[in-house]
Coordinates of C-alpha atoms and ligand atoms in Angstrom, one line a residue:
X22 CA 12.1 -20.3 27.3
X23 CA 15.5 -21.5 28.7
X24 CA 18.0 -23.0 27.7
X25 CA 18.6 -26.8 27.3
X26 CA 19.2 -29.2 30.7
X27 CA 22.6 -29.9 31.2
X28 CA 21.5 -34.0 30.5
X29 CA 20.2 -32.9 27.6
X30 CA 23.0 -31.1 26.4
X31 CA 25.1 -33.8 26.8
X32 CA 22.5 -36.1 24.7
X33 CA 21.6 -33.6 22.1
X34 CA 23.5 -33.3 18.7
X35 CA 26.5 -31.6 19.2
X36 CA 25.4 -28.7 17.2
X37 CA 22.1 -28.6 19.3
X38 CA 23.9 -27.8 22.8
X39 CA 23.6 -24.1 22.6
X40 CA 20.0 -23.8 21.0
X41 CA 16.8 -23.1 23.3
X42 CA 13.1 -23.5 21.8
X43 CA 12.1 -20.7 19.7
X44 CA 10.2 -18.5 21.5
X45 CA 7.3 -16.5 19.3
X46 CA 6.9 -14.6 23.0
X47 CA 3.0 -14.8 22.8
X48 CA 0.8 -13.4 25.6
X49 CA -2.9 -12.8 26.0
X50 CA -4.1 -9.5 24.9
X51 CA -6.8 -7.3 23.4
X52 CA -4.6 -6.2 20.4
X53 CA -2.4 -8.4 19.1
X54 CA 0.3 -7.0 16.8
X55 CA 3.3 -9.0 17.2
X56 CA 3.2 -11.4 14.5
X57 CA 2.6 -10.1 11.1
X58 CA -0.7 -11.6 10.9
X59 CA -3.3 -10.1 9.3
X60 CA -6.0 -9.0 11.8
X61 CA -9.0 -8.0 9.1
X62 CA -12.2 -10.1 9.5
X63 CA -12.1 -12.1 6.4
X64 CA -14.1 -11.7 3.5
X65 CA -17.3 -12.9 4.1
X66 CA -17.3 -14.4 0.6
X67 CA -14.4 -16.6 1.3
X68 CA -15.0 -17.4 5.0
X69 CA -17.8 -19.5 3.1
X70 CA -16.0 -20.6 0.4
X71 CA -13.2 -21.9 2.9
X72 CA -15.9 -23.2 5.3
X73 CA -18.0 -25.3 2.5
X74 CA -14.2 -26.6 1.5
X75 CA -13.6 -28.1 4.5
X76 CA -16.8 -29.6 5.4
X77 CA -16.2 -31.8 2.2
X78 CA -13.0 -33.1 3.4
X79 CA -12.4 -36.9 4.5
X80 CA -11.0 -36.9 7.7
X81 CA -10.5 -40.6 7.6
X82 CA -8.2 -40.6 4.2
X83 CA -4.6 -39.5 4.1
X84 CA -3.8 -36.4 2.7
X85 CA -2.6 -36.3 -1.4
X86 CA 1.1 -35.8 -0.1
X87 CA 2.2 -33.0 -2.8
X88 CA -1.2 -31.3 -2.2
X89 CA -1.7 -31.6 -6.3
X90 CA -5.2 -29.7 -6.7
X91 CA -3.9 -27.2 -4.8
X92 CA -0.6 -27.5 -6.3
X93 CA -2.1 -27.1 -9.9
X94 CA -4.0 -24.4 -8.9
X95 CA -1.3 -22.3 -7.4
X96 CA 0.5 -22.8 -10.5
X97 CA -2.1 -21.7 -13.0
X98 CA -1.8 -18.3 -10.6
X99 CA 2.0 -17.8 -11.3
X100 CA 2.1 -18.8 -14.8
X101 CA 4.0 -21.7 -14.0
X102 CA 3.8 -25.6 -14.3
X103 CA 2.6 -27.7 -11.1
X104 CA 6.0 -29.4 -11.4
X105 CA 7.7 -25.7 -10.7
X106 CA 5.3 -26.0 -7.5
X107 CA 5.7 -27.6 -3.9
X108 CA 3.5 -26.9 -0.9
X109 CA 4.6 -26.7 2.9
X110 CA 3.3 -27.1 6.5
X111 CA 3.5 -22.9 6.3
X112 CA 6.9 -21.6 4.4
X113 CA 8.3 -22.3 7.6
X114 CA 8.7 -26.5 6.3
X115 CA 9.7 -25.0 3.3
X116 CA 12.6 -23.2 4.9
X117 CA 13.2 -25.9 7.0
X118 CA 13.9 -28.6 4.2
X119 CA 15.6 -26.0 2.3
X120 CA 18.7 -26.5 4.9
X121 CA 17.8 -30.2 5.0
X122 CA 18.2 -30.4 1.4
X123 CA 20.7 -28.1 0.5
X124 CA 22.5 -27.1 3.7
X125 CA 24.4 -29.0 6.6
X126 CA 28.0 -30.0 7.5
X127 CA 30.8 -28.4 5.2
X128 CA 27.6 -26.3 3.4
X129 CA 27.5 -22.3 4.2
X130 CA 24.8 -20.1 3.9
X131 CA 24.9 -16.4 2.7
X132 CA 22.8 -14.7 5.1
X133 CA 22.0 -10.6 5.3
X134 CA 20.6 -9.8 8.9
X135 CA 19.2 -8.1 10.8
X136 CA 16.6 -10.5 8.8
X137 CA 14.3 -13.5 10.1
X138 CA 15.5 -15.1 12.1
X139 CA 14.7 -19.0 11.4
X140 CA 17.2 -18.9 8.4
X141 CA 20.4 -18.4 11.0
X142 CA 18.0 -21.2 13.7
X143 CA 17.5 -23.9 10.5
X144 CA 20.6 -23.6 9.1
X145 CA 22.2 -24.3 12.0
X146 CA 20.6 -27.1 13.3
X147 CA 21.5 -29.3 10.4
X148 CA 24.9 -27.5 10.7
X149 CA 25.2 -25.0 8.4
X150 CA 28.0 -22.6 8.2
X151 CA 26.4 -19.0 8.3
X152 CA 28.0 -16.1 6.8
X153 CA 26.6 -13.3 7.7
X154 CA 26.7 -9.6 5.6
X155 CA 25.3 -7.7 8.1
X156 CA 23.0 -4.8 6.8
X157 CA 23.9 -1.2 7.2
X158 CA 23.0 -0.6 11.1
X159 CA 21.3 3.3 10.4
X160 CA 19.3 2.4 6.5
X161 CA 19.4 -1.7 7.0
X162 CA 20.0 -1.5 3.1
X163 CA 22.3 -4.7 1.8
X164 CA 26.0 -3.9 1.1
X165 CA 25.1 -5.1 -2.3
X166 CA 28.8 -5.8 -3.2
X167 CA 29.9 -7.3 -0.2
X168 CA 27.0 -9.4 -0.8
X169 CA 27.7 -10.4 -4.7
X170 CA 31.6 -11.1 -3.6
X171 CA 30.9 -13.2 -0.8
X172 CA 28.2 -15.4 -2.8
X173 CA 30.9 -16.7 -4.9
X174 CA 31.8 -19.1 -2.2
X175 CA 28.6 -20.2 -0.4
X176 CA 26.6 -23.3 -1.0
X177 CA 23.1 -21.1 -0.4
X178 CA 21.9 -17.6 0.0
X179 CA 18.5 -16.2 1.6
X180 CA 17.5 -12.6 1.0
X181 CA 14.1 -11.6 2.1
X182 CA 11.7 -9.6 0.5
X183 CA 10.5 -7.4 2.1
X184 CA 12.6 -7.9 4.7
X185 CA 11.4 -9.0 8.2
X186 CA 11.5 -7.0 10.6
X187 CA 13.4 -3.9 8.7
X188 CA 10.5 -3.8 6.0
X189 CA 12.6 -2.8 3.1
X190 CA 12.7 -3.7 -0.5
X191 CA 15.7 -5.3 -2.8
X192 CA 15.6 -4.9 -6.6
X193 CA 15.0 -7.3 -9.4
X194 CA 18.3 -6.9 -10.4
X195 CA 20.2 -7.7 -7.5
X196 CA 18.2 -11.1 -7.1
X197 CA 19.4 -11.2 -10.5
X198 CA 23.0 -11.0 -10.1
X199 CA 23.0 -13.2 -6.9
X200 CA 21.5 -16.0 -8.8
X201 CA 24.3 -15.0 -11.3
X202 CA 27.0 -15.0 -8.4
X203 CA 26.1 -18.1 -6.5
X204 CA 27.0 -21.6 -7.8
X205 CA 24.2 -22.8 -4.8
X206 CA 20.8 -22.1 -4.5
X207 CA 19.1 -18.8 -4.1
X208 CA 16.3 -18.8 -1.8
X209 CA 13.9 -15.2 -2.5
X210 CA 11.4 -15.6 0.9
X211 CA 8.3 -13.3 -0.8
X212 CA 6.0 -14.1 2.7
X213 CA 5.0 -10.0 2.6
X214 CA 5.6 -10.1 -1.3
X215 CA 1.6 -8.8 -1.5
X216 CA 1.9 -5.9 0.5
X217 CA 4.5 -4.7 -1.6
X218 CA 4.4 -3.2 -5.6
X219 CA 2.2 -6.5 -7.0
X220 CA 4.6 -5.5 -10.1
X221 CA 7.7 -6.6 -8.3
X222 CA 7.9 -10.6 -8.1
X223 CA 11.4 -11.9 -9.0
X224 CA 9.0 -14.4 -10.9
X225 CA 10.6 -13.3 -13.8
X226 CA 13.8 -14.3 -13.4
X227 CA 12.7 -17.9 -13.4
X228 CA 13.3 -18.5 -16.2
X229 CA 16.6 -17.1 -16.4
X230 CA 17.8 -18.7 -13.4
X231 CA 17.4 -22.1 -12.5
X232 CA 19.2 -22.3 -8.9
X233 CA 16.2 -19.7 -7.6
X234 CA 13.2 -20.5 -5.0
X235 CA 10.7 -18.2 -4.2
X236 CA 8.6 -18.5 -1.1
X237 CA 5.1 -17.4 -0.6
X238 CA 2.7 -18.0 2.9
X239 CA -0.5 -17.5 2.8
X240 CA -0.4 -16.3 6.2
X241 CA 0.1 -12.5 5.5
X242 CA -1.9 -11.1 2.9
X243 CA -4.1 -14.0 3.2
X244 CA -5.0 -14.1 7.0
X245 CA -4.3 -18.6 7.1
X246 CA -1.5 -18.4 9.7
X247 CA -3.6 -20.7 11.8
X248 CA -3.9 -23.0 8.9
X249 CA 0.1 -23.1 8.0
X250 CA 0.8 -23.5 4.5
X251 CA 3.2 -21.8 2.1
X252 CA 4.5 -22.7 -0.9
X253 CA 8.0 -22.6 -3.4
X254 CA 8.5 -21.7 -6.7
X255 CA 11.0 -23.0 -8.8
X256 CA 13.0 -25.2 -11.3
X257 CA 11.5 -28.8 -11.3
X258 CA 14.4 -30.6 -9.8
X259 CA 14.8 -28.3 -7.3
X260 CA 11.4 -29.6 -6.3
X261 CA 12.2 -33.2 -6.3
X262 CA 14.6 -32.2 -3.7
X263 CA 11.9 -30.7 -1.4
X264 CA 9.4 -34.0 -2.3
X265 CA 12.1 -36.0 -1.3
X266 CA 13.1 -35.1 2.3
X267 CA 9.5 -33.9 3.1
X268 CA 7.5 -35.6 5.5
X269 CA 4.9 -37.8 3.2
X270 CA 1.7 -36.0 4.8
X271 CA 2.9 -32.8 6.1
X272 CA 0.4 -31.2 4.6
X273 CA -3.0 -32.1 5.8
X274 CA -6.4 -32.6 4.7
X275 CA -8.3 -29.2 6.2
X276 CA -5.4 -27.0 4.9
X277 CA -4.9 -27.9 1.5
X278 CA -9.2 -27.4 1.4
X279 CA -8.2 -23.9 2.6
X280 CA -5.8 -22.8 1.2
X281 CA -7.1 -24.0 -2.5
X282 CA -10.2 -22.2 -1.5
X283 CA -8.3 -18.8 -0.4
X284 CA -6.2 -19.3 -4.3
X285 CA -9.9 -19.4 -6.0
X286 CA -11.2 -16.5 -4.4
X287 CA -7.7 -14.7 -4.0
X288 CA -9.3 -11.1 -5.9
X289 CA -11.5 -10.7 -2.8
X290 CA -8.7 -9.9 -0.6
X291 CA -7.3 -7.4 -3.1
X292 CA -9.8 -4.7 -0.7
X293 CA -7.8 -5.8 2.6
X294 CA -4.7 -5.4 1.5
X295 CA -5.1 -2.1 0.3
X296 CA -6.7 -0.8 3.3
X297 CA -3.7 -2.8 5.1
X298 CA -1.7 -0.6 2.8
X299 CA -3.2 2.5 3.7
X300 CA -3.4 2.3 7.2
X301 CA 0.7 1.6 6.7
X302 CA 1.0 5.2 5.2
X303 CA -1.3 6.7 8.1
X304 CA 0.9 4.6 10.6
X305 CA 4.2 6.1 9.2
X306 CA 2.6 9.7 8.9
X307 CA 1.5 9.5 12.9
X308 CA 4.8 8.3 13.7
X309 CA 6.9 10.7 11.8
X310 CA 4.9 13.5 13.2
X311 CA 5.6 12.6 16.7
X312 CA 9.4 12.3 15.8
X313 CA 9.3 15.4 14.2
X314 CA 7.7 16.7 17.5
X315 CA 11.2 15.8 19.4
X316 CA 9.6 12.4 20.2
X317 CA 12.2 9.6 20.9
X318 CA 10.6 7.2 18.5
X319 CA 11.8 7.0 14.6
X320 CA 10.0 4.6 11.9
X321 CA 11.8 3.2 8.8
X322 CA 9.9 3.2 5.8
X323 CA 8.3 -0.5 5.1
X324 CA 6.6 -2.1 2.2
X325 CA 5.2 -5.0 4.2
X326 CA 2.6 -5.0 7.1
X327 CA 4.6 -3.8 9.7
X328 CA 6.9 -1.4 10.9
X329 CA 9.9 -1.2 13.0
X330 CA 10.5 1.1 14.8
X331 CA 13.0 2.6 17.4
X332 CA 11.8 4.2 20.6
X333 CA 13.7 5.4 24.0
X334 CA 13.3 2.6 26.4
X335 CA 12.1 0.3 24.1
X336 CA 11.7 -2.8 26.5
X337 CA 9.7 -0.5 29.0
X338 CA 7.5 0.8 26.1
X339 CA 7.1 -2.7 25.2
X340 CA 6.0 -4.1 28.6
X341 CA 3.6 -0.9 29.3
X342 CA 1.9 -1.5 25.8
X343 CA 1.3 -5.1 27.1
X344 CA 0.5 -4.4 30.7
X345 CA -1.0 -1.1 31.0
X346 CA -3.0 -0.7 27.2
X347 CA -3.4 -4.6 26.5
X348 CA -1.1 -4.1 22.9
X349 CA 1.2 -6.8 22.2
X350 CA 4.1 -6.2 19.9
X351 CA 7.5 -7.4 18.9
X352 CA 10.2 -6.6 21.0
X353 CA 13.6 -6.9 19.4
X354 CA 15.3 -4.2 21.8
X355 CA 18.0 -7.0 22.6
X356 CA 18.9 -8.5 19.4
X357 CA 22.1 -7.2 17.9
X358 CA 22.0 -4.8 15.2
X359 CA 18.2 -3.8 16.4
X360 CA 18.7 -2.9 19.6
X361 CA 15.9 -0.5 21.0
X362 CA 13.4 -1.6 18.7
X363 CA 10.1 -2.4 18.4
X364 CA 8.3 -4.3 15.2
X365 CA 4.3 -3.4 14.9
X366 CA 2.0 -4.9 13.0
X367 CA -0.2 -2.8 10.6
X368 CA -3.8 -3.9 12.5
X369 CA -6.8 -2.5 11.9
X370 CA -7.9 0.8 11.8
X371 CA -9.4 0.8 15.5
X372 CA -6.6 -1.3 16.1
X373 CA -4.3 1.2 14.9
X374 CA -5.9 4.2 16.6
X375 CA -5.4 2.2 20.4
X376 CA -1.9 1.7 19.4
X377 CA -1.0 5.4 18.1
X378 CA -2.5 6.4 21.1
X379 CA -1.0 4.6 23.6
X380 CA 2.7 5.3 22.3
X381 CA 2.0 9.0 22.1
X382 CA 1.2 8.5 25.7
X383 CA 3.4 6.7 26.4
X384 CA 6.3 9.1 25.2
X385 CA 5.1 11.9 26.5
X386 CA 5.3 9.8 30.0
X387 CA 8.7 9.0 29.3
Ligands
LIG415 N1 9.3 -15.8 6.0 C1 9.2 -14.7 6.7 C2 10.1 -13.6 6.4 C3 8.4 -14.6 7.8 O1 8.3 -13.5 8.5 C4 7.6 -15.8 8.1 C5 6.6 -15.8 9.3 N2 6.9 -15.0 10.3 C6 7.7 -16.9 7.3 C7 8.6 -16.9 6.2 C8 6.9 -18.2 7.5 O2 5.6 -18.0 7.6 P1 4.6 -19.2 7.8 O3 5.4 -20.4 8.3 O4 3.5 -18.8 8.6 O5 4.2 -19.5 6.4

């Protein structure tokens, strides 16, 4: 996509003028593995739950605008109250009023990239100062300090976890001294939290902290990104904030069906993920073999459903996956701080084996 038309930039907000449509960079193709989705056939079990769900809905009523069976249900899951719970158009509308509510003019935002990229797109477009602590550009880890110090003085932070697109982890502890740190609000975006240790969920610092949000999709682990809907966790008038600048019906009918039937039959998907998980450790294997073979490709280690990786001519690799093989995957090769590399999603394994074999080829070629 381009950027805007010189009429419009002179129309636009002034902090609009430089922004172009975000661009997922979608194209048709037999694999798909650019967008973290996950690619399993769903459970049959819950195809039919979800199914039955929506052929109950009435399409002629408005929507219950805080989504409360769903709501309730969610929060019977985490151990929480409903009031600690408020659902989203995918956690995308979540992190959208997140900079509606709490960012804007004179606000700043703590933000750690190379990390996804809608917090630096949101923030801004309601005007938010971004202060980036830019992760280490050979491990991507946090400088953890530089991090706690410059929290001090920001209105919000956002740390990711796992991170997209670097795939890595941050501890317990160092949510814990953010929230400590930061007299704002502490946003903890969980979308991949499922792929990860199901024993790491800053859940418990809840309790401890009451200027945390967590953020869940259920478009990962539980293949709904058609159906967009996420959801926040956190203290109650943190989500009065988020009812209150929400659009009313946001949320429609079909998705809160969905996605309350997906929370009810959650356990069924514990047998994708794990195979998700396991085809991750294959993935890695392959790829460190061929690395170890003097291939110019290295993978970082992820705990999510995709890897990034770096690779010699990475925009050339990315165009003959697309063209020649029919593979679609992330390119990032031009974005600072990632530059020659390439994010894959963990597919399935068929999915996988057309992938590994087309990048082996691939380098060899090159
Ligand atoms: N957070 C992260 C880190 C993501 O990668 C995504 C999706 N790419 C989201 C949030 C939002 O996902 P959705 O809007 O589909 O719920």
């Amino acid at each position: 996509m381009s950027e805007l038309s010189p009429r419009m930039k002179a129309l636009v907000q002034p902090t609009l003028v430089n922004f172009e449509p975000y661009d997922p960079n979608f194209s048709e193709t037999k694999i798909n593995l650019s967008a973290n989705e996950n690619t399993h056939v769903m459970p049959e079990q819950v195809k039919a739950a979800v199914l039955e769900a929506l052929s109950a809905v009435e399409l002629n009523r408005y929507p219950d605008p805080m989504a409360n069976e769903l709501r309730a249900e969610i929060a019977k899951w985490h151990n929480v109250s409903p009031e600690n719970i408020c659902v989203g158009n995918g956690g995308d509308e979540l992190l959208f009023n997140f900079f509606v509510g709490f960012g804007g003019a004179g606000r700043t935002l703590l933000n750690c990239p190379p990390c996804f990229s809608e917090y630096d797109l949101f923030g801004s477009i309601v005007g938010t100062e971004i202060l980036n602590i830019e992760r280490d550009s050979e491990t991507f880890e946090i400088d953890e300090e530089a991090a706690l110090k410059a929290a001090k003085d920001v209105n919000l932070a956002i740390v990711t976890t796992p991170n997209n697109p670097t795939g890595d982890v941050i501890s317990v502890d160092f949510v814990d001294s953010l929230c400590d740190a930061c007299p704002g609000i502490v946003m903890v975006d969980e979308a991949y939290a499922e792929f990860n240790n199901p024993n790491f969920f800053c859940e418990s610092l809840l309790k401890k902290h009451d200027n945390l949000i967590i953020l869940h999709t259920f478009s990962k682990a539980f293949g709904l990104a058609g159906v967009r809907c996420g959801y926040i966790i956190a203290a109650p008038d943190i989500i009065d904030v988020f009812a209150a600048v929400r659009q009313v019906y946001s949320v429609n009918s079909l998705t809160q069906a969905a996605a309350l039937a997906i929370v009810k039959n959650r356990e069924a998907f514990r047998e994708v993920i794990d195979d998700i998980k396991s085809e991750r450790a294959r993935i890695f294997a392959e790829i460190s073999a061929l690395e170890a073979e003097g291939l110019p490709i290295h993978v970082w280690p992820s705990e999510a459903n995709f890897y990034l990786v770096r690779v010699k001519n990475a925009a050339e690799i990315h165009k003959a996956l697309r063209d020649d093989y029919s593979i679609l995957v992330r390119d990032f090769s031009r974005v600072p701080g990632l530059e020659g590399c390439l994010r894959i999603t963990v597919g399935t394994r068929s999915e996988n084996d057309e992938l590994l074999a087309a990048i082996k080829s691939l380098l060899k070629e090159n």
